[in-house]
Coordinates of C-alpha atoms in Angstrom, one line a residue:
M409 CA 0.0 0.0 0.0
T410 CA 1.4 3.4 -1.0
L411 CA 0.5 6.4 1.1
H412 CA 0.3 9.8 -0.4
K413 CA 0.9 12.8 1.7
P414 CA -1.6 15.6 0.8
S415 CA -0.5 19.1 0.0
G416 CA -2.3 22.3 0.7
R417 CA -5.2 20.9 2.7
L418 CA -7.2 23.7 4.4
H419 CA -9.6 21.5 6.4
S420 CA -8.9 19.5 9.5
I421 CA -8.0 15.9 8.9
T422 CA -10.8 13.5 9.9
Q423 CA -11.2 9.8 10.3
E424 CA -12.9 9.8 6.9
D425 CA -9.7 11.1 5.3
V426 CA -7.7 8.4 7.0
A427 CA -10.2 5.7 5.9
R428 CA -10.1 7.0 2.3
E429 CA -6.3 7.0 2.3
V430 CA -6.1 3.4 3.5
G431 CA -9.1 2.1 1.6
V432 CA -11.1 1.0 4.6
S433 CA -14.3 2.1 6.3
R434 CA -14.4 5.0 8.8
T435 CA -15.8 2.5 11.4
L436 CA -12.7 0.4 11.0
V437 CA -10.5 3.4 11.6
S438 CA -12.6 4.3 14.7
F439 CA -12.1 0.7 16.0
A440 CA -8.4 0.9 15.5
F441 CA -8.0 4.1 17.5
R442 CA -10.3 2.8 20.3
G443 CA -8.4 -0.5 20.5
A444 CA -11.5 -2.4 19.8
P445 CA -11.3 -6.1 18.5
G446 CA -11.8 -7.0 14.9
V447 CA -8.9 -5.0 13.3
S448 CA -5.9 -7.0 12.2
D449 CA -2.4 -5.9 13.2
E450 CA -1.5 -5.2 9.6
T451 CA -4.6 -3.0 9.0
K452 CA -4.2 -1.2 12.3
Q453 CA -0.6 -0.3 11.4
A454 CA -1.6 0.9 8.0
I455 CA -4.3 3.1 9.6
F456 CA -1.8 4.6 12.1
D457 CA 0.8 5.2 9.4
A458 CA -1.8 7.0 7.3
A459 CA -3.0 9.1 10.2
K460 CA 0.6 10.1 11.0
L461 CA 1.3 11.0 7.4
L462 CA -1.9 13.0 7.1
G463 CA -1.5 14.8 10.4
Y464 CA -4.6 13.3 11.9
R465 CA -4.9 13.6 15.7
H466 CA -7.3 11.4 17.5
N467 CA -9.7 13.3 19.8
A468 CA -10.3 10.9 22.7
A469 CA -12.8 13.2 24.4
A470 CA -14.9 13.5 21.3
A471 CA -14.8 9.7 20.9
D472 CA -16.0 9.3 24.5
L473 CA -18.9 11.6 23.7
A474 CA -19.8 9.7 20.6
S475 CA -19.6 6.3 22.2
K476 CA -21.4 7.6 25.4
R477 CA -18.9 5.4 27.4
P478 CA -16.2 7.7 28.8
S479 CA -12.8 6.1 28.9
T480 CA -10.9 9.0 30.5
I481 CA -10.0 9.2 34.2
G482 CA -9.4 12.4 36.1
L483 CA -6.9 12.7 38.9
F484 CA -7.1 15.4 41.5
L485 CA -4.1 15.9 43.8
L486 CA -4.1 18.2 46.9
D487 CA -0.4 19.2 46.8
L488 CA 2.3 18.3 44.3
S489 CA 5.0 19.7 46.6
N490 CA 4.4 16.8 48.9
Q491 CA 6.2 13.6 47.7
V492 CA 3.3 11.5 48.8
Y493 CA 1.1 12.9 46.1
V494 CA 3.8 12.4 43.5
D495 CA 4.0 8.7 44.5
I496 CA 0.2 8.4 44.4
F497 CA 0.3 9.9 40.9
S498 CA 2.9 7.4 39.8
G499 CA 0.9 4.5 41.2
V500 CA -2.3 5.6 39.4
R501 CA -0.4 6.0 36.1
E502 CA 1.2 2.6 36.5
A503 CA -2.3 1.0 37.0
L504 CA -3.8 2.8 34.0
S505 CA -1.0 2.4 31.5
P506 CA -1.6 -1.2 30.4
M507 CA -5.3 -0.3 29.8
K508 CA -4.4 2.7 27.6
K509 CA -6.7 5.0 29.4
R510 CA -6.3 8.7 29.2
L511 CA -5.4 10.5 32.5
I512 CA -6.1 14.1 33.1
L513 CA -4.4 15.7 36.1
S514 CA -5.6 18.6 38.1
V515 CA -3.9 20.0 41.2
S516 CA -5.6 22.0 44.0
H517 CA -5.1 25.8 44.3
S518 CA -6.7 26.0 47.7
R519 CA -6.7 24.3 51.1
G520 CA -10.2 25.2 52.1
S521 CA -13.5 24.0 50.6
I522 CA -13.5 21.8 47.5
D523 CA -11.4 23.5 44.9
Q524 CA -14.2 24.1 42.4
G525 CA -11.8 25.1 39.7
S526 CA -9.6 22.0 39.9
I527 CA -12.5 19.5 40.4
G528 CA -14.7 21.4 37.9
S529 CA -12.1 21.2 35.2
L530 CA -12.2 17.4 35.4
I531 CA -16.0 17.3 35.3
E532 CA -16.1 19.6 32.3
A533 CA -13.6 17.3 30.6
R534 CA -16.3 14.6 30.9
V535 CA -14.1 12.2 32.6
G536 CA -15.6 8.8 33.4
V537 CA -14.2 8.7 37.0
V538 CA -12.4 11.2 39.3
I539 CA -9.7 9.9 41.6
A540 CA -9.3 12.4 44.4
A541 CA -6.3 12.6 46.7
T542 CA -6.9 14.3 49.1
L543 CA -10.3 15.9 49.8
L544 CA -10.4 17.9 53.0
E545 CA -14.1 18.6 53.0
P546 CA -16.8 17.1 55.3
D547 CA -18.2 13.8 54.4
A548 CA -21.5 15.3 53.2
E549 CA -19.7 17.5 50.6
V550 CA -17.7 14.5 49.3
Q551 CA -20.8 12.5 49.1
E552 CA -22.5 15.3 47.2
L553 CA -19.6 15.4 44.8
A554 CA -19.8 11.7 44.2
R555 CA -23.4 12.1 43.2
N556 CA -22.3 14.4 40.3
V557 CA -19.4 12.3 39.1
P558 CA -18.1 8.7 39.9
L559 CA -15.5 9.3 42.6
V560 CA -12.6 7.2 44.0
N561 CA -11.7 8.9 47.3
V562 CA -8.0 8.3 48.3
T563 CA -6.3 8.5 51.7
R564 CA -9.6 8.6 53.6
R565 CA -12.8 6.6 54.0
V566 CA -16.1 8.2 53.3
E567 CA -19.4 6.3 53.8
G568 CA -21.1 5.4 50.5
V569 CA -18.1 6.5 48.3
D570 CA -15.5 4.3 46.7
S571 CA -12.5 4.7 49.1
V572 CA -8.9 3.7 49.0
Y573 CA -7.0 4.5 52.2
S574 CA -4.4 3.5 54.8
N575 CA -5.3 2.3 58.3
D576 CA -4.4 5.5 60.2
V577 CA -5.5 4.1 63.5
A578 CA -2.9 1.2 63.2
G579 CA -0.2 3.6 62.0
A580 CA -0.7 6.2 64.7
R581 CA -0.8 3.5 67.4
A582 CA 2.5 2.0 66.1
A583 CA 4.2 5.4 66.1
T584 CA 3.0 6.4 69.6
E585 CA 3.7 2.9 71.2
H586 CA 7.2 2.9 69.6
L587 CA 8.0 6.1 71.6
L588 CA 6.5 4.7 74.8
R589 CA 8.6 1.6 74.5
L590 CA 11.7 3.8 74.3
G591 CA 10.8 5.2 77.7
H592 CA 9.4 8.6 76.7
T593 CA 6.6 10.0 78.8
R594 CA 6.5 13.6 77.5
I595 CA 5.3 12.9 74.0
A596 CA 3.6 15.6 71.9
H597 CA 1.7 15.4 68.7
V598 CA 2.0 18.2 66.0
T599 CA -0.8 18.1 63.5
G600 CA -2.4 20.2 60.8
P601 CA -5.8 21.9 60.7
T602 CA -8.9 19.9 61.8
H603 CA -10.7 18.3 58.9
Q604 CA -13.4 15.6 59.1
G605 CA -12.0 12.3 58.2
H606 CA -8.4 13.3 58.8
E607 CA -8.3 13.2 62.6
E608 CA -7.7 9.5 63.3
R609 CA -3.9 10.0 63.8
R610 CA -4.5 12.6 66.4
Q611 CA -7.3 10.8 68.1
T612 CA -5.4 7.5 68.2
Y613 CA -2.3 9.3 69.7
E614 CA -4.5 10.8 72.4
K615 CA -6.1 7.4 73.2
V616 CA -2.8 5.6 73.4
M617 CA -1.3 8.2 75.7
R618 CA -4.3 8.0 78.0
E619 CA -4.1 4.2 78.0
A620 CA -0.5 4.6 79.3
G621 CA -1.7 7.0 82.0
L622 CA -0.1 10.0 80.3
V623 CA -1.4 13.4 79.4
P624 CA -1.6 14.1 75.6
Q625 CA -0.1 17.4 74.3
V626 CA -1.3 18.5 70.9
V627 CA -0.1 21.4 68.8
F628 CA -2.1 22.5 65.8
V629 CA -0.5 24.2 62.8
H630 CA -2.4 26.2 60.2
D631 CA -1.0 24.3 57.3
Y632 CA 0.6 20.9 56.5
T633 CA 4.0 22.5 55.6
Q634 CA 7.5 22.6 57.1
E635 CA 7.4 26.4 57.7
A636 CA 4.0 26.3 59.5
A637 CA 5.2 23.4 61.7
R638 CA 8.5 25.2 62.4
Q639 CA 6.7 28.3 63.7
A640 CA 4.1 26.4 65.7
S641 CA 6.7 24.1 67.3
D642 CA 8.7 27.0 68.9
Q643 CA 6.2 27.0 71.8
L644 CA 7.2 23.4 72.7
F645 CA 10.8 23.9 73.3
G646 CA 10.9 26.9 75.6
A647 CA 9.4 25.2 78.7
L648 CA 11.4 23.2 81.3
D649 CA 9.0 20.3 80.8
R650 CA 9.4 20.3 77.0
P651 CA 8.6 17.0 75.3
T652 CA 11.4 14.5 74.8
A653 CA 9.6 13.0 71.8
I654 CA 7.2 14.2 69.1
F655 CA 4.9 12.3 66.7
A656 CA 4.1 14.5 63.7
H657 CA 1.1 14.2 61.4
N658 CA 3.3 13.8 58.3
D659 CA 7.0 14.0 57.3
E660 CA 6.7 17.6 56.1
I661 CA 5.6 18.6 59.6
A662 CA 8.2 16.5 61.2
L663 CA 11.0 18.3 59.3
G664 CA 9.5 21.7 60.4
V665 CA 9.7 20.4 64.0
R666 CA 13.2 19.3 63.5
E667 CA 14.3 22.8 62.3
S668 CA 12.7 24.4 65.3
A669 CA 14.4 21.9 67.6
Y670 CA 17.8 22.8 66.2
V671 CA 17.2 26.5 66.6
H672 CA 16.6 25.8 70.3
G673 CA 19.8 23.9 70.6
L674 CA 18.3 20.4 70.6
E675 CA 19.7 17.5 68.7
V676 CA 17.7 14.6 67.2
P677 CA 17.7 12.0 68.6
R678 CA 19.9 12.9 71.6
D679 CA 17.5 15.4 73.0
L680 CA 14.4 14.8 71.0
S681 CA 13.0 11.7 69.3
L682 CA 11.0 12.4 66.2
V683 CA 8.5 10.3 64.3
G684 CA 6.9 11.3 61.0
Y685 CA 4.2 9.8 58.8
D686 CA 4.1 8.9 55.1
N687 CA 7.7 7.5 54.8
S688 CA 8.2 9.9 51.9
R689 CA 11.4 10.1 49.9
I690 CA 12.8 12.9 52.1
A691 CA 12.4 10.7 55.2
R692 CA 14.8 8.2 53.7
L693 CA 17.5 10.8 52.8
H694 CA 20.9 10.3 54.4
G695 CA 21.3 12.7 57.3
I696 CA 17.5 12.9 57.8
D697 CA 16.9 9.2 58.6
L698 CA 13.4 9.9 59.9
T699 CA 11.5 7.2 61.6
S700 CA 8.2 7.3 59.8
V701 CA 5.0 5.3 59.2
D702 CA 4.8 4.0 55.7
L703 CA 1.3 4.4 54.3
H704 CA 2.4 2.8 51.0
A705 CA 1.6 5.8 48.8
L706 CA 2.6 4.1 45.5
E707 CA 0.4 1.2 46.3
L708 CA -2.5 3.5 47.3
G709 CA -2.2 5.1 43.8
R710 CA -2.1 1.7 42.1
T711 CA -5.1 0.5 44.1
A712 CA -7.0 3.7 43.3
G713 CA -6.3 3.3 39.6
I714 CA -7.5 -0.3 39.6
T715 CA -10.6 0.8 41.5
A716 CA -11.3 3.5 39.0
L717 CA -11.1 1.0 36.2
E718 CA -13.5 -1.3 37.9
R719 CA -15.9 1.6 38.4
L720 CA -15.6 2.7 34.8
A721 CA -16.4 -0.8 33.6
N722 CA -19.3 -1.3 36.0
P723 CA -21.0 2.0 37.1
T724 CA -23.6 0.1 39.2
H725 CA -21.1 -2.0 41.2
P726 CA -21.6 -1.7 45.0
V727 CA -19.4 0.7 46.8
I728 CA -15.7 -0.4 46.8
E729 CA -13.6 0.1 50.0
R730 CA -9.9 -1.0 50.1
M731 CA -7.7 -0.4 53.2
L732 CA -4.0 -0.9 53.3
E733 CA -2.1 -1.7 56.4
P734 CA 0.8 0.8 57.2
R735 CA 4.2 -0.2 58.5
L736 CA 6.5 1.7 61.0
V737 CA 9.9 2.1 59.6
V738 CA 12.4 2.8 62.4
R739 CA 15.5 4.9 61.6
S740 CA 17.9 7.0 63.6
S741 CA 15.6 9.9 64.5
T742 CA 14.3 8.0 67.6
A743 CA 16.2 6.8 70.6
A744 CA 15.7 6.0 74.3
A745 CA 14.4 8.9 76.4
P746 CA 17.2 11.1 77.8

């Protein structure tokens, strides 16, 4: 088959043009681009070669509209500056790649109510499913969103919504009990703003401390960032009865606490034991060596991707819930109480 590159075309190249060039039906061209069965490898290659020569670009969104069966998946991420969300993205992409599904990424511009711009852009793109990591809104708002678009909620369980999450109760208990076993009794918890569905780490810390006959000490910071944690932690280190150990809500906050400790002349772990949460890449860096709870972010992403594919294939499937068990990774940032 000889392909002839057209010259001087003024109109957009369509599937009809590709079909005419190859000498097949437009339906067969459509099947080839959709990966549908019934097209031989030889014909498929001829169609793709002709499309490349003619400059045809397949419009997957338009194809979704025409077929009335969306094949695109949207991914909403709360914060790309946090390595956890980068790992979740990698896991989602890994799960979707073999299925050749389109993935549209949207990142939050706010930390308050549902980011209407970011979520809305995915809905406007007519995605078949939205994977959301992480929504900070109350359960009722997440449930309302799920009524507008199929939703896979990641890092948190919401009743009646497909949810993929890590067992924060088990993770927080492991972190707090680790510090207790090291002989610490003045253990503080530094956490972010209060959001429904994201309080289990704090609540579990408080429960374990009371079970041990100890008084919990919680410091709230206005944002889940190193800088906010550094500023909020200053109040901890000026008192004579300062904590000898701190369990932080995540690794970012733990690093902010670490900076504040050094400013006050404290060394980790000689003067202060420190536990983070997420087991992000930065926790594993030489010189940081942060003891941290691994919530398996990459696996969370993979599982969310698989769940989204299942929801896409079967919109009426009962609600899917998948929980991963975290693991405490002990490094050199924790030691026996001074």
